[in-house]
Structures are given as structure tokens and as C-alpha cells.
GROMACS .gro file of C-alpha atoms in nm:
model
   54
    1UNK     CA    1   2.144  -1.002 -16.471
    2UNK     CA    2   2.480  -0.846 -16.353
    3UNK     CA    3   2.611  -0.919 -16.705
    4UNK     CA    4   2.334  -0.758 -16.860
    5UNK     CA    5   2.397  -0.451 -16.645
    6UNK     CA    6   2.775  -0.468 -16.700
    7UNK     CA    7   2.670  -0.446 -17.095
    8UNK     CA    8   2.423  -0.199 -17.039
    9UNK     CA    9   2.726   0.035 -16.866
   10UNK     CA   10   2.443   0.038 -16.534
   11UNK     CA   11   2.662   0.132 -16.194
   12UNK     CA   12   2.559  -0.206 -15.966
   13UNK     CA   13   2.650  -0.087 -15.613
   14UNK     CA   14   2.753  -0.352 -15.389
   15UNK     CA   15   2.375  -0.355 -15.187
   16UNK     CA   16   2.233  -0.439 -15.550
   17UNK     CA   17   2.496  -0.707 -15.612
   18UNK     CA   18   2.421  -0.839 -15.275
   19UNK     CA   19   2.056  -0.847 -15.336
   20UNK     CA   20   2.065  -1.018 -15.685
   21UNK     CA   21   2.325  -1.305 -15.595
   22UNK     CA   22   2.164  -1.387 -15.254
   23UNK     CA   23   1.800  -1.425 -15.401
   24UNK     CA   24   1.758  -1.834 -15.476
   25UNK     CA   25   1.412  -1.777 -15.610
   26UNK     CA   26   1.391  -1.863 -15.987
   27UNK     CA   27   1.037  -1.670 -16.009
   28UNK     CA   28   1.190  -1.350 -15.911
   29UNK     CA   29   1.495  -1.354 -16.052
   30UNK     CA   30   1.346  -1.364 -16.426
   31UNK     CA   31   1.161  -1.077 -16.281
   32UNK     CA   32   1.454  -0.898 -16.233
   33UNK     CA   33   1.645  -0.988 -16.582
   34UNK     CA   34   1.340  -0.875 -16.772
   35UNK     CA   35   1.386  -0.545 -16.541
   36UNK     CA   36   1.731  -0.526 -16.614
   37UNK     CA   37   1.687  -0.524 -16.997
   38UNK     CA   38   1.560  -0.165 -16.964
   39UNK     CA   39   1.596  -0.003 -16.628
   40UNK     CA   40   1.754   0.298 -16.598
   41UNK     CA   41   1.959   0.255 -16.287
   42UNK     CA   42   2.002  -0.120 -16.090
   43UNK     CA   43   1.788   0.012 -15.777
   44UNK     CA   44   1.486   0.037 -16.028
   45UNK     CA   45   1.523  -0.341 -16.076
   46UNK     CA   46   1.338  -0.357 -15.728
   47UNK     CA   47   1.081  -0.077 -15.775
   48UNK     CA   48   0.791  -0.261 -15.751
   49UNK     CA   49   0.916  -0.478 -15.430
   50UNK     CA   50   1.034  -0.195 -15.264
   51UNK     CA   51   0.678   0.029 -15.295
   52UNK     CA   52   0.515  -0.301 -15.135
   53UNK     CA   53   0.765  -0.247 -14.846
   54UNK     CA   54   0.702   0.102 -14.784
   0.00000   0.00000   0.00000
């Protein structure tokens, strides 16, 4: 996922990088990877999860 974001020229803040590397759930990582292919920013990968937390 980080490679996809890098290839797309998307800046990955430290907090986002930590969230990705600390995740050990393959299903969540798959969802994030799909979003990483089209997300306008690294933070938008988590949009659904972050909205549910509010």
C-alpha cells in the first residue's frame, strides 16, 4: 500500500504510515489497498473508519 501511494506521488504523513504498518488485519489491509489506488490523499484511505469513530 505504501508503494502504491509512493508510485502515485501521494505524501504519506508519519501518522498514516504508522497506522498502515501497525495493522495486522488482512481484510482491513485489502480494503485500504483498494482505496489507495484511487484516494486523493493518504488520509482518505481511512475515511469510512474515521467517520464511524465520530
